[in-house]
Each structure stands twice: as C-alpha cells, then as structure tokens.
Amino acid sequence: MITFTIPASYRRSRSLAQLLLLFTLVISTNPASADDGYRLWLRYDIIQNTQVRTAYTRSFSFIANPGTSDILDNAARELQTGLSAMLGKQIPIVRTPAKNQNGIVLTVSGAAASGDGYSIQRQGENTVVAASKDAGVLYGSFALLRHLQQQLPVENAAVQSSPKIQLRMLNHWDNPEGTIERGYAGSSLWKWYELPETVDPRYTDYARANASIGINGTVVNNVNASARFLTAEYLHKVAALAGVFRRYGIKTYLSIHFAAPKTLGGLKTSDPLDPEVRKWWTDKTKEIYSIIPDFGGFLVKANSEGEPGPQDYGRTHADGANMLAEALAPFKGVVIWRAFVYKADPNADRFKAAYDEFASLDGKFAKNVIVQVKNGPIDFQPREPFSPLFGNMPGTPLGMEFQLTQEYLGFATHWVYEAPLFKECLDADTHVKGKGSTVARIVDGSLHNYPLTCIAGVANTGSDRNWTGHPMAQANWYAFGRLAWDHALSAEAIAREWTQLTLTTQPKPVAAITDIMLRSRDIYVDYNTPLGLSRPWTGAHYAPEPWQNRSSRPDWTAIYYHRADSLGLGFDRTATGSNALEQYRPEVSRAWANAETCPLPYLLWFHHIAWTKKLSSGRTLWDELCHRFYTGTDSVLWMQKQWASVRSSVDPAIHADVTGRLLKQHKEAIWWRDAWLLYLQPFSKQAIPARYPQPEGTLEEVKKRVKVYLMR
Ligand code: BDP
C-alpha cells in the first residue's frame, strides 16, 4: 500500500518535494496501483489529457504569496503541491509576480469578499485569489484547485463566494482513551497518550481536508464529556492539536462535563447560580485561554441521557448556558448548548421533548450562546421530519446538528450518501414567516437576523487509513462541508463534484456513481424503516429488533416507536394522539395531520394506520410495506450492478473494497426486511404476497441471529 503522509518538516525540503512529485507521477500513471483512500478528494493525480495539461502549464508558472502568515503559506503550499502533481512539473512559490509570466497571485485586501469569502479573478494572464482574511485566501486556493482537478477551463475559474453560515464545525465524539462513541472507522484520530510531545502529521492532513471544504471549527471530544479534558494535562494536549488546526483557519472547541466544578474542582455543587461555581468556570476559562489563545468555546450536553446539568439544581438550560457564556465572553468564546433532551416519562412523546423544554426559553440566552438542534425531533433517524424547534426560537440563534457518522444508517457497511437527507431538512419550509421560511434560512440567520450562526456535523472520521471506513462515506464529510458553506448547492452537484475529485473524471462512470449516490438513502430507508418507521431504541443501532419491548424506560424500547398492534402500525401524533403536530405551524401540520394527504415517507411518523387501509399509492398499508422492503432490498442488487459497471474507471483497491461492502449490504438488507415483515405479519394477519421470495427463515431464527450479533 502506498503511503502519502510525509512529515511537514520534510515536505518543505525541495528534494523531498521532488521525490513526492516523482512518486505521484509513478503511481498516477499506473492504473493498476492501489489507492488506499488516504488522499480523500485532494488526490491531485497527474492530468492525463495533454491539451488540458498544456493549457494549465501555460497559465500557472508561479504562485505569488506576498503574505507572511501560516495560513497564507499553507494556501501557497497547497497550490504548489496540487499544481506540481497535476502538471508533473514543480511550480515555484515566489514573493512577487514574475513579469511576462502567467501565474497565481494570492492577495489579502479588505474589499475582496465579505467574512471568510474569496474571489477568484482573471487579471490579465494572472489568476488572482483574493480575500479580506487569510483564511479566505486559503478557501479560494482550494476552490481553484477543485476547479482544476475537474479539468475545467481556466477562463471559467472566476467566482466570488462567501459562506452563508459563520461557524462550520465538526463535532467529534472522541473519548480520552481513544474510542469514539458511534465511530465506525477505527479509533480516535487524536493520540492522547502521545500528545502534546508527539504531533502526528495526520493532524495536518485532517486540517487540510477540512479547510478544503470551508470547515472552520472542530470540537475534539465527546458530548458525553469526560471532565479530564479540562485538566491542565489535557488542555496542553488539546493545545497541540489547536496549534496545527489554527494554521488552516480552524478553531478548537471542547465539550464540557457540566459537573466538573464538583468532580474536578472539589466543590460541593455545580449549581450554575452558585458564586463559587461561577468563579470556578471563570478561572478555568482563563486558564484555557492562557493555553489556547484562540479557543473557540464550549459544546454542552446537559440533562440529557443521564448527563449532569442545571436542572439537577432546579435551574434552567438558560441559567446553565449563561453562566458559561459569561466566563467566555471576555475572550469572544461561544457556548453551543445542545437541545437533544428527553425525559423518562412513560406518557410523554419524545418527539415533543426538545420543543417543550426549550421554546419557552427563547430570548433568555446570553448573546454568545447558540442552541444546537438535531435535524429531526428524535435522533438522527434514516428519515425524520424537521425539528419543530426550527422557527420557534426567533430570539435565540439555533445551530444545526447533522450526523455524518452513520449510527442509524448502516455504520461503515452500508453505502448511504447523506446530502439528500441534509437537503431535505434544510429545504423544509417552516412557514414561520410565510412561505419560503426554510430551515436553511433559520440556520443561516437570515430569517431572524441571528447574530451568530452555526452548523455542525458529528464526524465520521477515525484512524482507518481511508478516514471513514466505507470509502464512499468520505462523500458525507465532503457534502457536509460544501453545504455548510453554501446550503443552496444541490445534492447532485456535490455528488458529481466529489466523484470527479475522488474517483474518476470520466463522464459515464461519474454519472453512474452519482446515480447510486443520489438513490442510496431512499433505498436504505425502504429496506430499513419505510413509510416513516423509526428505530431509535437502545442496543446496537445496527441489527433489527422491532420486537424489543423491555428496558428501564419506555422510550428505549422498539415498540414505543412503531406501536404495531392488531389494528395497525405507526405513532398517532395528531390531535387524537400525542398532538406533537401542534408544535408546527398550521401550514405544515395541516398537510401532515391528514392521513389522506400526509406524504408517504412521513405517514407512520404521524399516524396509526390500519393494515388494510388503501394508501395514495393504491396499495394497502401491508402491501406497501412489503413492496418497500422488497424493492429496497432488490435495489441493493442494482447498486452492485451499477458499481460493477464502473470497474475499469475506478482504482481497483477502492473498487474491490466497495464491492465487498455492497455484498454485505444486500445480505443485511434481507435481514432487515425479513425481521420487520416476520415480526409485523402476525399483527397484520396477512401473508407476504406470493410474488415475493419468502423470508429466509422464521422469526425465531432471525431473533436468534440478532441475539448472537448483540453478544459481547
Ligand atoms: C444518540 C447516540 C448517543 C449520543 C446521543 C447524543 O446514540 O451515543 O450520545 O445521541 O447525541 O444518537 O448525545
């Protein structure tokens, strides 16, 4: 396997840069060589098309970097690495543009673009990348490289672009001992035991990848946070990471343990209104900034799933958040307070919990607090309606939390491109200020004039050589960053772009792969949780267990969610049930409250439907379920076929890897299909239509298999 990481110190040396170039030339001209996926979408393979290569060679004979910051140096170096590799010729970095030659000129100037934005312009024969901040020049440089990697004409490179959201972050759910909560790509990237003395060069490649898609913040530890991260020992480790990230315009944040004043500080309480507790946080925050001067702030999971919080002392979420906000304000740090809460109330509907706890607190949070809301009201399900909190807190900046790691989307085995899921939520219309009040316009601050805006993706990265376990899951990281920058981009455009950068530039295979990506999420939903079923019960979050009915709390069972009985299936959230629908505007709830007009993908989210009820598709509920489970499963065979058709255009190692995962995916789709249908059949009292192959085994056999799967 070919290794690409060369320590940063060596990368600067000319001889090694040349070696790297040679290396790149050798492997990229040899189609049989194996690609381990490490380079992500920053492959910079040599351009085979000689016409394009000649045109680029004529246009880019130098990179002028007049700046003196680490960020600008990294921008210039990235252009140099990328161009030299793509052109097969070392491109020099110079201080001032060479006369009578064409090149790239990096410029920082106030008027260039707003915020983190950039412009790329053709001035004479030069290509000028300009921004008002150094980070903007870095983003512009990556944008230019993206353009060239797609082999588009230099003349068309001109663009002006600014991000719509200010804080574009990854949330890592990484633990101090190196495990990752819900991580499926190896262990943590952060080698806590080696830090701060040893700084793995991979941290630089992580930062490069993020900067290339505009991500400018990272929370390095789990929201179920260990107080250990607030010790001086760990703060110095975090500072070493921050030292790498800052050179790519990325700020570092920490998840905090709300009870740290007690557990770490030895105080008697962690009550946010207690003066000693407040002083503890103020002192701790000062200490953090003395070690990490540009520290971003705190992410907080409080009074959620057993984590401590202000409610332990009869205080509100706002009391807790504002205490931390006060400590951070002098340093311009922010508090990102999560709205993922639900109580163990047997009569409550978990769907309503976040709204019930947070909506009444609107306007009560300090200026530097963002409330971070998961896209749906429950928990990162394969398909959920948007959270009703969006639109209902006009006086409090709401941030978006998406999950890139595929906790409910088949881990690193199933191929699910998530951009359609992100878009479905971002494009949803809340109607709070009339038609067009989309979730995206709430998150980007334009609808309610939020002073702070934030979007976060729960990271899917780990120590696996290819970063994300499933090679195609890299696209979810990529798509998140691109949408965080510009939520108006389409899922299709991003899929095409990612494929061209990562897999192949040949038009036919690009179209075939894009097609798989765009359909993959619906296919997964069909064999996993069709028609608005959900499955956030405890356990593996992987194996099917619709029969699971025992737990310490009702909302940690499967039957709580699907409510299958002899009459029908689904959770009645209309006025005759939990009435969760009243949390939405009438324009939204009206369409969903009527079982006749409710879109089929959301049907069982809101209705308990009789087994024999005829749906808008013309099939009965039972028939529609069978139809979805079987077509979803069969569609994985279609994915396999499509993927097989691109074999000659994709790196053989990556192709083989994905082929194997697709074989497993099909087996597991059958597993899901059979488990659900065998379990639901006795309730429906109907047979699986004879036109379908009958389940492979009995319900008892499937249950046994799941039991074995869940064994420790
Ligand atoms: C759930 C995960 C759990 C997380 C929790 C959260 O199963 O591991 O801690 O979300 O977001 O989806 O806090």
Short mmCIF file of N, CA, C and O in Angstrom, two decimals, residues 448-503:
data_model
loop_
_atom_site.label_atom_id
_atom_site.label_comp_id
_atom_site.label_asym_id
_atom_site.label_seq_id
_atom_site.Cartn_x
_atom_site.Cartn_y
_atom_site.Cartn_z
N HIS A 448 -34.27 35.33 10.96
CA HIS A 448 -34.48 36.00 12.26
C HIS A 448 -33.34 36.95 12.63
O HIS A 448 -33.25 37.37 13.78
N ASN A 449 -32.48 37.25 11.68
CA ASN A 449 -31.32 38.11 11.95
C ASN A 449 -30.49 37.63 13.13
O ASN A 449 -30.11 38.41 14.01
N TYR A 450 -30.21 36.37 13.18
CA TYR A 450 -29.35 35.88 14.25
C TYR A 450 -27.96 36.50 14.13
O TYR A 450 -27.38 36.53 13.04
N PRO A 451 -27.40 36.95 15.25
CA PRO A 451 -26.03 37.49 15.18
C PRO A 451 -24.98 36.39 15.04
O PRO A 451 -23.86 36.64 14.60
N LEU A 452 -25.33 35.17 15.44
CA LEU A 452 -24.38 34.05 15.37
C LEU A 452 -25.04 32.93 14.58
O LEU A 452 -26.23 32.66 14.77
N THR A 453 -24.27 32.26 13.75
CA THR A 453 -24.84 31.13 13.01
C THR A 453 -23.88 29.95 13.04
O THR A 453 -22.66 30.13 13.03
N CYS A 454 -24.46 28.77 13.08
CA CYS A 454 -23.62 27.58 13.29
C CYS A 454 -24.25 26.34 12.67
O CYS A 454 -25.47 26.16 12.71
N ILE A 455 -23.41 25.50 12.12
CA ILE A 455 -23.86 24.21 11.62
C ILE A 455 -22.78 23.19 11.99
O ILE A 455 -21.59 23.46 11.85
N ALA A 456 -23.21 22.04 12.50
CA ALA A 456 -22.24 21.05 12.97
C ALA A 456 -22.55 19.69 12.37
O ALA A 456 -23.71 19.33 12.18
N GLY A 457 -21.49 18.94 12.11
CA GLY A 457 -21.65 17.56 11.65
C GLY A 457 -20.92 16.66 12.63
O GLY A 457 -19.75 16.90 12.95
N VAL A 458 -21.62 15.65 13.14
CA VAL A 458 -20.96 14.69 14.02
C VAL A 458 -20.05 13.83 13.14
O VAL A 458 -20.53 13.14 12.23
N ALA A 459 -18.76 13.93 13.40
CA ALA A 459 -17.75 13.44 12.44
C ALA A 459 -17.83 11.93 12.22
O ALA A 459 -18.21 11.17 13.12
N ASN A 460 -17.45 11.53 11.01
CA ASN A 460 -17.38 10.09 10.70
C ASN A 460 -15.94 9.64 10.48
O ASN A 460 -15.69 8.62 9.87
N THR A 461 -15.01 10.43 10.99
CA THR A 461 -13.59 10.10 10.77
C THR A 461 -13.04 9.25 11.91
O THR A 461 -13.52 9.31 13.03
N GLY A 462 -12.01 8.49 11.58
CA GLY A 462 -11.31 7.69 12.58
C GLY A 462 -9.95 7.31 12.06
O GLY A 462 -9.51 7.79 11.00
N SER A 463 -9.30 6.41 12.78
CA SER A 463 -7.91 6.08 12.45
C SER A 463 -7.77 5.18 11.22
O SER A 463 -6.67 4.91 10.77
N ASP A 464 -8.86 4.69 10.66
CA ASP A 464 -8.77 3.89 9.43
C ASP A 464 -7.99 4.69 8.38
O ASP A 464 -8.15 5.91 8.28
N ARG A 465 -7.20 3.96 7.62
CA ARG A 465 -6.36 4.63 6.64
C ARG A 465 -7.18 5.53 5.70
O ARG A 465 -6.76 6.61 5.32
N ASN A 466 -8.36 5.09 5.34
CA ASN A 466 -9.18 5.89 4.42
C ASN A 466 -10.09 6.87 5.17
O ASN A 466 -11.01 7.41 4.60
N TRP A 467 -9.89 7.06 6.43
CA TRP A 467 -10.55 8.05 7.29
C TRP A 467 -11.95 7.67 7.73
O TRP A 467 -12.35 7.93 8.86
N THR A 468 -12.77 7.12 6.84
CA THR A 468 -14.19 6.97 7.14
C THR A 468 -14.68 5.52 7.09
O THR A 468 -15.89 5.28 7.13
N GLY A 469 -13.80 4.56 7.01
CA GLY A 469 -14.23 3.15 6.95
C GLY A 469 -14.76 2.82 5.57
O GLY A 469 -14.04 2.30 4.72
N HIS A 470 -16.00 3.14 5.30
CA HIS A 470 -16.55 2.97 3.95
C HIS A 470 -15.96 4.07 3.06
O HIS A 470 -16.11 5.26 3.38
N PRO A 471 -15.32 3.67 1.96
CA PRO A 471 -14.70 4.72 1.12
C PRO A 471 -15.72 5.77 0.65
O PRO A 471 -15.39 6.95 0.51
N MET A 472 -16.97 5.33 0.44
CA MET A 472 -17.95 6.26 -0.09
C MET A 472 -18.48 7.21 1.00
O MET A 472 -19.13 8.21 0.70
N ALA A 473 -18.21 6.88 2.26
CA ALA A 473 -18.65 7.76 3.35
C ALA A 473 -17.83 9.04 3.40
O ALA A 473 -18.23 10.02 4.03
N GLN A 474 -16.70 9.05 2.71
CA GLN A 474 -15.94 10.31 2.60
C GLN A 474 -16.84 11.40 2.00
O GLN A 474 -16.71 12.58 2.31
N ALA A 475 -17.74 10.97 1.13
CA ALA A 475 -18.62 11.94 0.46
C ALA A 475 -19.53 12.65 1.46
O ALA A 475 -19.97 13.77 1.21
N ASN A 476 -19.82 12.00 2.59
CA ASN A 476 -20.70 12.64 3.57
C ASN A 476 -19.97 13.76 4.32
O ASN A 476 -20.55 14.81 4.61
N TRP A 477 -18.72 13.54 4.60
CA TRP A 477 -17.88 14.59 5.19
C TRP A 477 -17.79 15.75 4.19
O TRP A 477 -17.99 16.92 4.54
N TYR A 478 -17.49 15.40 2.95
CA TYR A 478 -17.35 16.41 1.91
C TYR A 478 -18.65 17.20 1.72
O TYR A 478 -18.64 18.44 1.70
N ALA A 479 -19.74 16.48 1.60
CA ALA A 479 -21.03 17.14 1.34
C ALA A 479 -21.42 18.04 2.50
O ALA A 479 -21.95 19.14 2.30
N PHE A 480 -21.12 17.60 3.71
CA PHE A 480 -21.44 18.44 4.86
C PHE A 480 -20.71 19.78 4.75
O PHE A 480 -21.31 20.85 4.91
N GLY A 481 -19.41 19.72 4.47
CA GLY A 481 -18.64 20.95 4.39
C GLY A 481 -19.13 21.87 3.28
O GLY A 481 -19.29 23.08 3.46
N ARG A 482 -19.43 21.27 2.13
CA ARG A 482 -19.87 22.08 1.00
C ARG A 482 -21.23 22.75 1.29
O ARG A 482 -21.45 23.89 0.92
N LEU A 483 -22.12 22.00 1.98
CA LEU A 483 -23.43 22.58 2.30
C LEU A 483 -23.33 23.58 3.46
O LEU A 483 -24.11 24.53 3.52
N ALA A 484 -22.39 23.35 4.36
CA ALA A 484 -22.20 24.31 5.45
C ALA A 484 -21.76 25.65 4.85
O ALA A 484 -22.13 26.72 5.33
N TRP A 485 -21.00 25.57 3.79
CA TRP A 485 -20.56 26.80 3.09
C TRP A 485 -21.72 27.40 2.29
O TRP A 485 -21.99 28.59 2.34
N ASP A 486 -22.39 26.54 1.56
CA ASP A 486 -23.48 27.04 0.70
C ASP A 486 -24.61 26.00 0.64
O ASP A 486 -24.56 25.07 -0.16
N HIS A 487 -25.62 26.23 1.45
CA HIS A 487 -26.71 25.25 1.52
C HIS A 487 -27.58 25.23 0.27
O HIS A 487 -28.47 24.40 0.15
N ALA A 488 -27.32 26.17 -0.65
CA ALA A 488 -28.11 26.18 -1.88
C ALA A 488 -27.57 25.17 -2.91
O ALA A 488 -28.23 24.87 -3.90
N LEU A 489 -26.38 24.65 -2.67
CA LEU A 489 -25.85 23.65 -3.62
C LEU A 489 -26.77 22.43 -3.63
O LEU A 489 -27.37 22.08 -2.61
N SER A 490 -26.82 21.76 -4.76
CA SER A 490 -27.70 20.58 -4.81
C SER A 490 -26.91 19.33 -4.42
O SER A 490 -25.68 19.27 -4.59
N ALA A 491 -27.64 18.35 -3.91
CA ALA A 491 -27.02 17.07 -3.53
C ALA A 491 -26.36 16.45 -4.76
O ALA A 491 -25.31 15.83 -4.67
N GLU A 492 -26.99 16.67 -5.90
CA GLU A 492 -26.47 16.08 -7.14
C GLU A 492 -25.14 16.74 -7.55
O GLU A 492 -24.17 16.06 -7.88
N ALA A 493 -25.11 18.06 -7.51
CA ALA A 493 -23.89 18.77 -7.91
C ALA A 493 -22.73 18.36 -7.00
O ALA A 493 -21.60 18.15 -7.47
N ILE A 494 -23.02 18.22 -5.72
CA ILE A 494 -21.94 17.85 -4.78
C ILE A 494 -21.48 16.42 -5.04
O ILE A 494 -20.29 16.12 -5.02
N ALA A 495 -22.44 15.53 -5.32
CA ALA A 495 -22.08 14.13 -5.59
C ALA A 495 -21.17 14.05 -6.82
O ALA A 495 -20.17 13.34 -6.83
N ARG A 496 -21.55 14.80 -7.84
CA ARG A 496 -20.78 14.77 -9.09
C ARG A 496 -19.36 15.31 -8.84
O ARG A 496 -18.37 14.71 -9.23
N GLU A 497 -19.34 16.43 -8.15
CA GLU A 497 -18.04 17.07 -7.87
C GLU A 497 -17.14 16.13 -7.05
O GLU A 497 -15.98 15.92 -7.39
N TRP A 498 -17.72 15.55 -6.00
CA TRP A 498 -16.92 14.66 -5.14
C TRP A 498 -16.40 13.46 -5.95
O TRP A 498 -15.24 13.08 -5.83
N THR A 499 -17.26 12.91 -6.78
CA THR A 499 -16.86 11.75 -7.59
C THR A 499 -15.71 12.12 -8.52
O THR A 499 -14.74 11.38 -8.66
N GLN A 500 -15.83 13.28 -9.15
CA GLN A 500 -14.77 13.71 -10.06
C GLN A 500 -13.44 13.92 -9.34
O GLN A 500 -12.38 13.60 -9.86
N LEU A 501 -13.52 14.46 -8.14
CA LEU A 501 -12.29 14.72 -7.40
C LEU A 501 -11.69 13.44 -6.83
O LEU A 501 -10.48 13.31 -6.71
N THR A 502 -12.56 12.49 -6.49
CA THR A 502 -12.12 11.35 -5.68
C THR A 502 -11.96 10.06 -6.46
O THR A 502 -11.12 9.23 -6.15
N LEU A 503 -12.83 9.85 -7.48
CA LEU A 503 -12.85 8.54 -8.11
C LEU A 503 -12.45 8.55 -9.58
O LEU A 503 -11.60 7.78 -10.00
#
